[in-house]
Amino acid sequence: MPVGNDIVDLRHPLCQPAAIHPRFDIRAFTTREIGLLAASAQVHRTRWSLWAAKESAFKAARKLDPQVRFLPRDFAVHLSGKRAEVVHRLGRFRVWLDHADQWVHALASQAGEKPGFRIAGDPSASSGAARTAEEGFSERVRELARIALSALLNIAPIEVRIVSEDRIPRAQRRGQPLPFDLSLSHDGRFVSCAWEASRVCIPGLVCSLS
Amino acid sequence: MTREEIFTKVVEIVRPFVKNQEALDSVDENTNILQDLKVNSARLVDIILDFEDAFNIEVEDEDADAVNTVGDAVGLIAAKVPS
């Protein structure tokens, strides 16, 4: 099952209410979602939870159909606490939302169980400084995925290689694909990776991936 | 507006959202906004809205999604504003 994830740094200067365009919500959200925002006691977090749910579902949907386009209002979010369902023409995606004071994270899958995920970052770094260092975050998120997957497989992190095929991350070992569907995200000071284990077992590797 | 004038204005609009400032230093019409300039997809929504305001145009969602490169943006805008 394809997995998608998205993390949003809630203190990133460019996602603050005063920084986003006044028509952002109208452009990004359905009428129903705008109603949710209007009723929310935590508008900032709800806004980015809705967005992260859409983006994570898009990342999963893109693996089902590489031609799918990210038209945010086409990914309709039905939010219910820390769970959501995203409805798109390609199907329905379950979304698990996690949040802390400084970030929200969404995990989308069509599977019944929550995919594995890891989040890392430096909450003490200033969000402005982190912005200028985001190039390094691309490598950091791959390192996070290497560590997480290698622990599941009981192998050294250096044995896991993360490559990109048509902007979709893939995990490999010795040039061979590893039995995971993978998604990576980074924003501001935070990076996150998510994975769904397939049932394919590779000889010589631990196959219990729960 | 000439294509060059639109290009210049597009780059100025995109500039505050760019994570990869080095790529911006050598920006041309082939520069990919998301992949090369590392603009976040949420910020691309803001950029499209800024295009609408700056050029007094309307950009449909489908057209916005087709904007991958700076040249795509320039072409989209050039088709909507008087030359």
Coordinates of C-alpha atoms in Angstrom, one line a residue:
Chain A
M1 CA 0.0 0.0 0.0
P2 CA 1.4 3.4 -0.9
V3 CA 2.1 5.8 2.0
G4 CA 2.4 9.5 2.0
N5 CA 3.5 11.9 4.7
D6 CA 3.9 15.6 5.3
I7 CA 5.3 17.7 8.1
V8 CA 4.7 21.4 8.7
D9 CA 6.8 23.5 11.0
L10 CA 4.2 25.6 12.7
R11 CA 6.7 28.3 13.5
H12 CA 8.1 28.6 10.0
P13 CA 8.0 32.4 9.2
L14 CA 6.2 31.8 5.9
C15 CA 3.3 29.7 7.3
Q16 CA 2.4 32.3 9.9
P17 CA -1.1 33.8 9.6
A18 CA 0.3 37.2 8.8
A19 CA 2.6 35.8 6.1
I20 CA 0.2 33.7 4.1
H21 CA -1.8 35.3 1.3
P22 CA -5.3 36.6 2.4
R23 CA -6.9 34.3 -0.2
F24 CA -4.8 31.2 0.7
D25 CA -7.7 29.4 2.5
I26 CA -10.1 30.1 -0.3
R27 CA -7.6 28.7 -2.8
A28 CA -6.5 25.7 -0.8
F29 CA -9.6 24.5 1.0
T30 CA -13.1 23.4 0.2
T31 CA -16.1 25.3 1.6
R32 CA -16.5 22.6 4.2
E33 CA -12.9 22.9 5.3
I34 CA -13.1 26.6 5.5
G35 CA -16.1 26.1 7.8
L36 CA -14.0 23.9 10.0
L37 CA -11.3 26.6 10.2
A38 CA -13.9 29.2 11.1
A39 CA -15.1 27.0 13.9
S40 CA -11.7 26.0 15.1
A41 CA -10.3 27.3 18.4
Q42 CA -6.8 26.6 17.0
V43 CA -7.0 27.9 13.5
H44 CA -3.3 27.9 12.8
R45 CA -2.9 24.2 13.7
T46 CA -6.1 23.2 12.0
R47 CA -5.1 25.0 8.8
W48 CA -1.8 23.2 8.5
S49 CA -3.4 19.9 9.6
L50 CA -5.8 20.2 6.7
W51 CA -3.0 21.1 4.4
A52 CA -0.7 18.2 5.6
A53 CA -3.6 15.8 5.2
K54 CA -4.0 16.9 1.6
E55 CA -0.3 16.8 0.8
S56 CA 0.2 13.4 2.4
A57 CA -2.8 11.9 0.5
F58 CA -1.4 13.4 -2.7
K59 CA 1.9 11.7 -2.2
A60 CA 0.2 8.4 -1.7
A61 CA -2.1 9.0 -4.6
R62 CA 0.8 9.8 -6.9
K63 CA 2.1 6.3 -6.4
L64 CA -1.3 4.9 -7.6
D65 CA -1.4 7.3 -10.6
P66 CA 1.8 9.2 -11.6
Q67 CA -0.3 11.6 -13.6
V68 CA -2.4 12.8 -10.6
R69 CA -2.3 16.5 -10.1
F70 CA -2.1 18.3 -6.8
L71 CA -5.2 20.5 -6.9
P72 CA -5.6 21.0 -3.2
R73 CA -9.4 21.3 -3.3
D74 CA -9.7 18.0 -5.1
F75 CA -8.3 16.3 -1.9
A76 CA -11.3 16.8 0.4
V77 CA -10.4 16.4 4.0
H78 CA -12.9 15.0 6.6
L79 CA -11.2 15.8 9.9
S80 CA -12.1 14.0 13.1
G81 CA -9.7 14.7 15.9
K82 CA -6.4 13.1 15.2
R83 CA -7.8 11.1 12.3
A84 CA -9.0 12.2 8.9
E85 CA -10.2 10.8 5.7
V86 CA -9.2 12.3 2.4
V87 CA -11.5 11.7 -0.5
H88 CA -10.2 12.0 -4.0
R89 CA -11.2 10.5 -7.4
L90 CA -8.6 7.9 -6.9
G91 CA -10.1 6.7 -3.7
R92 CA -10.2 7.3 0.0
F93 CA -7.1 7.7 2.1
R94 CA -6.9 7.2 5.9
V95 CA -4.9 9.9 7.5
W96 CA -3.3 9.8 10.9
L97 CA -2.4 13.2 12.3
D98 CA 0.2 13.8 15.0
H99 CA 1.1 17.2 16.4
A100 CA 3.3 18.9 18.9
D101 CA 3.6 22.5 19.9
Q102 CA 5.8 23.2 16.9
W103 CA 4.7 20.9 14.2
V104 CA 1.9 18.9 12.6
H105 CA 2.5 15.6 10.8
A106 CA 0.1 13.7 8.5
L107 CA 0.4 10.1 7.4
A108 CA -1.8 8.9 4.6
S109 CA -2.4 5.3 3.5
Q110 CA -5.2 3.1 2.2
A111 CA -4.2 0.4 4.6
G112 CA -6.1 -0.1 7.9
E113 CA -3.1 0.3 10.2
K114 CA -1.0 3.3 10.9
P115 CA 2.2 3.2 8.9
G116 CA 5.6 3.5 10.6
F117 CA 7.1 6.9 10.9
R118 CA 9.8 9.0 12.5
I119 CA 10.1 12.7 13.1
A120 CA 13.3 14.5 13.9
G121 CA 14.3 18.1 14.2
D122 CA 15.8 20.8 16.3
P123 CA 13.0 22.7 18.0
S124 CA 15.5 25.0 19.8
A125 CA 16.8 26.3 16.4
S126 CA 15.4 29.6 15.4
S127 CA 12.9 29.1 12.6
G128 CA 14.6 31.9 10.6
A129 CA 18.0 30.3 10.8
A130 CA 16.6 26.9 9.9
R131 CA 15.2 28.4 6.8
T132 CA 18.6 29.2 5.4
A133 CA 19.9 25.7 6.2
E134 CA 17.1 23.7 4.5
E135 CA 19.4 22.4 1.8
G136 CA 20.9 20.1 4.4
F137 CA 17.5 18.9 5.5
S138 CA 17.2 16.9 2.3
E139 CA 20.2 14.8 3.4
R140 CA 18.9 14.7 7.0
V141 CA 15.6 13.2 6.1
R142 CA 17.3 10.5 4.1
E143 CA 19.6 9.7 7.0
L144 CA 16.5 9.5 9.2
A145 CA 14.9 7.0 6.8
R146 CA 18.2 5.0 6.6
I147 CA 18.3 4.7 10.4
A148 CA 14.7 3.7 10.7
L149 CA 14.6 1.1 8.0
S150 CA 18.0 -0.4 8.9
A151 CA 16.8 -0.9 12.5
L152 CA 13.7 -2.8 11.2
L153 CA 15.9 -4.9 9.0
N154 CA 18.6 -5.4 11.6
I155 CA 21.3 -4.1 9.3
A156 CA 23.7 -1.2 9.4
P157 CA 22.3 2.2 8.2
I158 CA 25.1 2.5 5.7
E159 CA 23.7 -0.5 3.9
V160 CA 20.5 1.3 3.1
R161 CA 20.5 3.7 0.2
I162 CA 17.6 6.1 -0.5
V163 CA 17.2 7.0 -4.1
S164 CA 14.6 9.0 -6.0
E165 CA 12.7 7.8 -9.0
D166 CA 10.4 10.3 -10.6
R167 CA 10.6 12.3 -7.3
I168 CA 9.4 9.2 -5.3
P169 CA 11.8 8.0 -2.7
R170 CA 12.9 4.3 -2.8
A171 CA 14.9 2.3 -0.4
Q172 CA 17.6 0.0 -1.7
R173 CA 20.2 -2.3 -0.4
R174 CA 23.1 -3.3 -2.7
G175 CA 21.2 -2.0 -5.6
Q176 CA 18.1 -4.0 -4.9
P177 CA 14.8 -2.5 -3.7
L178 CA 13.9 -3.0 -0.1
P179 CA 10.4 -4.2 0.8
F180 CA 9.1 -0.8 1.9
D181 CA 7.0 2.0 0.4
L182 CA 8.6 5.2 1.6
S183 CA 7.7 8.8 2.0
L184 CA 9.8 11.7 3.1
S185 CA 9.0 15.3 4.2
H186 CA 10.8 18.2 5.6
D187 CA 9.7 21.7 6.5
G188 CA 11.6 24.4 8.5
R189 CA 13.4 22.7 11.3
F190 CA 11.8 19.3 11.0
V191 CA 12.2 16.2 8.9
S192 CA 10.0 13.1 8.9
C193 CA 9.9 9.8 7.1
A194 CA 7.1 7.2 6.8
W195 CA 7.0 3.7 5.5
E196 CA 4.7 0.8 4.8
A197 CA 6.2 -2.6 4.8
S198 CA 5.3 -4.9 1.9
R199 CA 4.9 -8.6 2.4
V200 CA 7.9 -9.4 0.2
C201 CA 10.8 -10.9 2.2
I202 CA 14.3 -10.7 1.0
P203 CA 16.4 -13.8 1.8
G204 CA 18.8 -13.1 4.6
L205 CA 16.8 -10.2 6.0
V206 CA 14.5 -10.1 9.0
C207 CA 11.0 -10.3 7.6
S208 CA 9.0 -9.3 10.6
L209 CA 8.5 -5.6 9.9
S210 CA 5.8 -4.6 12.2
Chain B
M1 CA 4.5 43.9 -20.9
T2 CA 7.4 42.2 -22.5
R3 CA 8.4 38.6 -21.7
E4 CA 11.6 40.0 -20.1
E5 CA 9.6 42.3 -17.9
I6 CA 7.3 39.5 -16.8
F7 CA 10.3 37.3 -16.1
T8 CA 11.9 39.9 -13.8
K9 CA 8.7 40.4 -11.9
V10 CA 8.1 36.7 -11.5
V11 CA 11.6 36.2 -10.0
E12 CA 11.0 39.1 -7.6
I13 CA 7.7 37.5 -6.5
V14 CA 9.2 34.1 -6.1
R15 CA 12.3 35.3 -4.3
P16 CA 11.0 35.5 -0.7
F17 CA 9.8 31.9 -0.9
V18 CA 13.0 30.3 -2.2
K19 CA 15.0 28.0 0.0
N20 CA 17.8 27.5 -2.4
Q21 CA 19.2 31.0 -2.9
E22 CA 22.2 29.7 -4.9
A23 CA 19.8 28.4 -7.6
L24 CA 18.1 31.8 -7.6
D25 CA 21.4 33.5 -8.5
S26 CA 21.4 31.6 -11.8
V27 CA 17.7 31.5 -12.4
D28 CA 16.4 31.2 -15.9
E29 CA 13.2 30.1 -17.6
N30 CA 14.2 26.5 -17.2
T31 CA 14.6 26.7 -13.5
N32 CA 12.1 24.4 -11.7
I33 CA 10.3 26.3 -8.9
L34 CA 9.7 23.3 -6.6
Q35 CA 12.8 21.1 -7.4
D36 CA 15.5 23.7 -8.1
L37 CA 14.4 26.6 -6.0
K38 CA 13.1 24.3 -3.3
V39 CA 9.8 26.2 -2.9
N40 CA 7.4 24.4 -0.7
S41 CA 4.1 23.4 -2.3
A42 CA 2.1 25.4 0.2
R43 CA 4.1 28.5 -0.7
L44 CA 3.4 27.9 -4.3
V45 CA -0.2 28.7 -3.6
D46 CA 0.9 32.0 -2.2
I47 CA 3.1 32.6 -5.2
I48 CA 0.2 32.0 -7.6
L49 CA -2.0 34.4 -5.7
D50 CA 0.8 37.0 -5.7
F51 CA 0.9 36.5 -9.5
E52 CA -2.8 37.2 -9.7
D53 CA -2.4 40.4 -7.7
A54 CA 0.7 41.7 -9.4
F55 CA -0.5 41.1 -12.9
N56 CA -4.2 41.6 -12.3
I57 CA -5.1 38.2 -13.7
E58 CA -6.9 35.0 -12.6
V59 CA -5.2 31.7 -12.6
E60 CA -7.3 28.6 -12.6
D61 CA -6.3 25.6 -10.4
E62 CA -5.4 23.5 -13.4
D63 CA -3.2 26.2 -14.8
A64 CA -1.5 26.8 -11.5
D65 CA -0.7 23.1 -11.2
A66 CA 0.9 23.2 -14.7
V67 CA 3.4 25.8 -13.4
N68 CA 6.6 23.8 -12.9
T69 CA 9.3 26.2 -14.2
V70 CA 9.8 29.9 -14.1
G71 CA 9.3 29.8 -17.8
D72 CA 5.9 28.1 -17.3
A73 CA 4.9 31.0 -15.0
V74 CA 6.1 33.6 -17.5
G75 CA 4.2 31.9 -20.3
L76 CA 1.0 31.6 -18.3
I77 CA 1.1 35.2 -17.4
A78 CA 2.2 36.4 -20.8
A79 CA -0.9 34.7 -22.3
K80 CA -3.1 36.6 -19.9
V81 CA -1.7 40.1 -19.9
P82 CA -1.6 42.6 -22.7
S83 CA 1.7 42.7 -24.5

